[in-house]
Amino acid sequence: MNVDLHCHSTFSDGLLAPAVLLERAHWRGVDVLALTDHDETAGLAEARAAAAQWNIRLIDGVEISISWGDHTIHIVGLGIDPEYSALHEGLKRIRHTRDSRAVRIGDELAKVGIEGAYAGALTYAGNPALVSRAHFARYLVEQGHAGDFRSVFDHYLAVGKPGYVEHQWATLEEAVGWIRDSGGMAVIAHPARYRVTKDEMRQFITRFKALGGEGIEVVSGAHSHEEYQEYALVAKEFGLLASRASDFHGPSESKVDLGSLPDLPADLKPVWHGW
Ligand code: AMP
Ligand code: MN
Ligand code: MN
Ligand code: MN
């Protein structure tokens, strides 16, 4: 069974509309797909209709941005109820603060001579309530400020760069609570991508588990093969369910396509074991 439990549509910073994403998943042989837009569930209705057409099992998902100390971490919710009010209201609050953050990113970029970046990013956002750094990155590449999508982050948008602004996202407690109370399972997204020490990651996982978090992405489009091995061990040590997660954003930007990651190591318990 080909399971892919993390991807993005135009309702956040993906390049494909949900219906196009589902058609692509079909042609790529995906049986079970979770749409996990950043802080947004509005794409799920279109995805659900397309999933029925292509005979794909769609898992209602979301990728929630949280602040943990100085760090921004992403928590994926799988099998959530997007109508559940605490989740719905919580995500609405995050989107609201995203907008003021995007204005601040634009102000910071103006200080280094890049004018109009907020308006420019908005032209790339399929959902004006959900402006992400990926939209700024596309605009900055278009304007010739960097050669490609990845190097924009290195020069302008990553932590410590001119267009990076501090931001307070949801708390870990809120994100795991909203996900669980809505009937879903909380999963740590791409754990190898955070600038935390191994000790901090262990503290984080311990807290995540205490709150009822259950899973971790092991085979991720954002991980190297060495990192699959590293997080397979972490999953086993902490008794976490393991996820397979492309984090696909679009054909031109993502190196891993839908459904095309290696299988999970056989000795791990997948998050879908009980589905
Ligand atoms: P935001 O949630 O607005 O901070 O935007 C984060 C998004 O920007 C991620 O979900 C990725 O889509 C993209 N992103 C962040 N860092 C990088 C990077 N170093 N290279 C490529 N894309 C990145
Ligand atoms: Mn993204
Ligand atoms: Mn993420
Ligand atoms: Mn993602």
XYZ file of C-alpha atoms in Angstrom, residues 27-274:
248
model
C -1.020 8.657 -11.426
C 1.842 8.254 -8.953
C 0.183 5.154 -7.451
C -0.795 6.623 -4.082
C -3.506 4.661 -2.218
C -3.765 6.791 0.928
C -3.008 10.534 0.910
C -3.203 13.130 3.676
C -3.549 16.762 2.589
C -1.785 18.749 5.330
C -1.889 22.427 4.420
C -0.168 24.847 6.807
C -2.634 26.112 9.452
C -5.558 25.646 7.063
C -8.169 22.965 6.311
C -10.199 24.768 3.616
C -8.700 22.642 0.822
C -10.066 19.387 2.233
C -13.536 19.665 0.663
C -12.155 19.899 -2.879
C -9.612 17.172 -2.062
C -12.340 14.855 -0.756
C -14.407 15.149 -3.935
C -11.353 14.446 -6.103
C -10.241 11.556 -3.886
C -13.581 9.837 -4.490
C -13.153 10.285 -8.236
C -9.634 8.780 -8.210
C -10.368 6.068 -5.660
C -7.823 7.381 -3.168
C -8.381 7.252 0.561
C -8.032 10.854 1.732
C -6.969 11.512 5.300
C -8.095 14.901 6.601
C -4.903 16.580 7.748
C -3.264 19.846 8.735
C 0.293 21.016 9.526
C 0.192 23.325 12.532
C 2.965 25.872 13.187
C 3.984 26.042 16.837
C 6.555 27.926 18.881
C 8.613 25.909 21.323
C 11.040 28.204 23.121
C 12.853 30.067 20.335
C 12.082 27.353 17.810
C 9.350 26.982 15.231
C 8.200 23.365 14.963
C 5.525 21.793 12.778
C 2.957 19.313 14.094
C 0.930 17.318 11.589
C -2.613 16.324 12.548
C -4.031 13.247 10.780
C -7.661 12.145 10.787
C -8.756 15.452 12.287
C -12.280 16.830 12.175
C -11.860 20.185 10.403
C -15.254 21.339 11.732
C -14.278 20.818 15.371
C -14.593 24.307 16.805
C -11.452 24.581 18.965
C -9.325 23.410 16.022
C -11.177 25.610 13.558
C -10.915 28.719 15.771
C -7.297 27.996 16.695
C -6.245 27.740 13.054
C -8.173 30.910 12.244
C -6.203 32.720 14.958
C -2.882 31.468 13.526
C -3.849 32.598 10.023
C -4.751 36.033 11.357
C -1.306 36.466 12.937
C 0.304 35.096 9.757
C -1.032 38.080 7.874
C 0.501 40.678 10.218
C 3.746 38.670 10.159
C 3.771 38.809 6.342
C 3.443 42.597 6.480
C 6.441 42.710 8.853
C 8.469 40.445 6.524
C 7.708 42.919 3.731
C 8.842 45.841 5.953
C 12.122 44.086 6.799
C 12.835 43.291 3.154
C 12.162 46.952 2.257
C 14.986 47.907 4.656
C 17.437 45.982 2.462
C 16.088 47.592 -0.682
C 13.428 45.105 -1.737
C 10.223 47.081 -2.159
C 6.725 45.701 -2.481
C 7.507 42.176 -1.315
C 4.300 41.766 0.715
C 2.143 42.711 -2.267
C 4.334 40.537 -4.473
C 4.027 37.525 -2.164
C 0.252 38.018 -2.104
C 0.101 37.629 -5.880
C 1.574 34.133 -5.414
C -0.768 33.161 -2.566
C -3.749 31.123 -3.713
C -5.270 31.810 -0.308
C -4.760 35.422 0.884
C -5.291 34.246 4.473
C -2.251 32.021 4.181
C 0.908 33.845 3.118
C 4.001 31.752 3.770
C 7.689 32.381 3.295
C 7.403 30.141 0.232
C 5.274 32.846 -1.441
C 7.893 35.480 -0.630
C 10.547 33.126 -2.007
C 8.717 32.769 -5.331
C 8.354 36.517 -5.653
C 12.011 37.188 -4.781
C 13.177 34.656 -7.382
C 10.888 36.261 -9.978
C 12.424 39.653 -9.153
C 15.935 38.265 -9.593
C 17.045 38.578 -5.963
C 18.201 34.962 -5.954
C 18.901 32.330 -8.551
C 16.590 29.695 -7.219
C 13.963 28.897 -4.626
C 16.322 27.340 -2.081
C 18.962 30.044 -2.117
C 16.341 32.736 -1.362
C 15.983 31.165 2.063
C 19.759 31.122 2.590
C 20.048 34.814 1.699
C 16.787 36.404 2.820
C 14.241 34.253 4.602
C 15.960 31.798 6.963
C 16.559 32.514 10.671
C 19.023 35.395 11.029
C 18.558 36.676 7.461
C 17.147 40.156 6.636
C 13.585 39.030 5.902
C 13.225 36.734 8.894
C 10.964 37.975 11.678
C 10.340 36.429 15.072
C 6.827 35.145 15.432
C 4.677 33.582 18.130
C 2.770 30.599 16.732
C 0.468 28.263 18.684
C 1.825 26.328 21.657
C 2.602 22.603 21.561
C -0.152 22.064 24.126
C -2.700 23.838 21.937
C -1.763 22.048 18.718
C -1.742 18.539 20.192
C -4.931 19.311 22.148
C -6.833 20.600 19.103
C -5.748 17.619 17.022
C -6.570 14.999 19.640
C -9.831 16.550 20.774
C -11.001 16.633 17.163
C -10.355 12.882 16.897
C -6.984 13.042 15.148
C -3.453 11.835 15.721
C -0.555 14.252 16.297
C 2.701 13.584 14.409
C 6.008 15.487 14.615
C 6.792 16.785 11.110
C 10.313 16.406 9.595
C 12.121 16.220 12.979
C 15.589 16.446 11.417
C 14.901 19.927 10.033
C 14.907 21.869 13.313
C 17.946 23.670 14.654
C 17.756 21.994 18.042
C 20.306 19.906 19.896
C 19.723 16.179 20.308
C 18.985 16.847 23.979
C 16.389 19.485 23.124
C 14.750 17.110 20.624
C 14.502 14.460 23.337
C 12.928 16.960 25.728
C 10.527 18.002 23.015
C 9.498 14.419 22.216
C 9.043 13.645 25.908
C 6.690 16.609 26.303
C 4.904 15.781 23.018
C 4.254 12.222 24.217
C 3.087 13.376 27.649
C 0.482 15.550 25.908
C -0.781 12.583 23.883
C 1.281 12.964 20.695
C 1.646 9.627 18.955
C 3.698 9.795 15.783
C 6.855 11.053 14.091
C 7.850 11.406 10.446
C 10.741 9.039 9.807
C 10.821 8.715 6.023
C 10.296 12.342 4.974
C 10.978 14.279 1.792
C 12.902 16.680 4.024
C 15.200 13.936 5.387
C 18.351 12.295 4.061
C 18.735 8.504 4.067
C 20.946 8.803 7.164
C 18.181 10.758 8.856
C 15.665 7.957 8.080
C 17.912 5.630 10.096
C 18.418 8.151 12.882
C 14.703 8.798 13.352
C 13.789 5.127 12.984
C 15.831 4.599 16.156
C 14.156 7.575 17.835
C 10.688 6.241 16.945
C 11.533 2.869 18.462
C 13.140 4.287 21.568
C 10.188 6.565 22.318
C 7.506 4.121 21.191
C 6.228 6.506 18.511
C 4.310 5.453 15.407
C 6.245 6.161 12.203
C 5.043 8.189 9.220
C 5.957 8.323 5.521
C 5.596 11.883 4.357
C 6.743 13.488 1.085
C 5.961 17.105 2.135
C 5.322 17.660 -1.580
C 4.743 21.333 -2.521
C 4.956 21.160 -6.317
C 6.717 19.534 -9.258
C 9.310 22.267 -9.755
C 10.114 22.868 -6.092
C 10.027 19.506 -4.332
C 12.696 16.902 -4.880
C 10.411 14.108 -3.678
C 7.154 13.592 -5.557
C 3.895 12.248 -4.114
C 4.113 8.595 -3.083
C 7.705 8.131 -4.186
C 9.624 7.846 -0.912
C 11.140 4.512 0.178
C 9.047 2.276 2.436
C 9.321 2.630 6.197
C 11.867 0.328 7.830
C 10.014 -2.974 8.441
C 10.534 -3.011 12.203
C 8.601 0.237 12.769
C 4.912 0.488 13.561
C 3.350 2.782 10.948
C 0.860 5.465 11.952
C -1.668 3.735 9.671
C -1.384 0.330 11.403
C -4.885 0.536 12.842
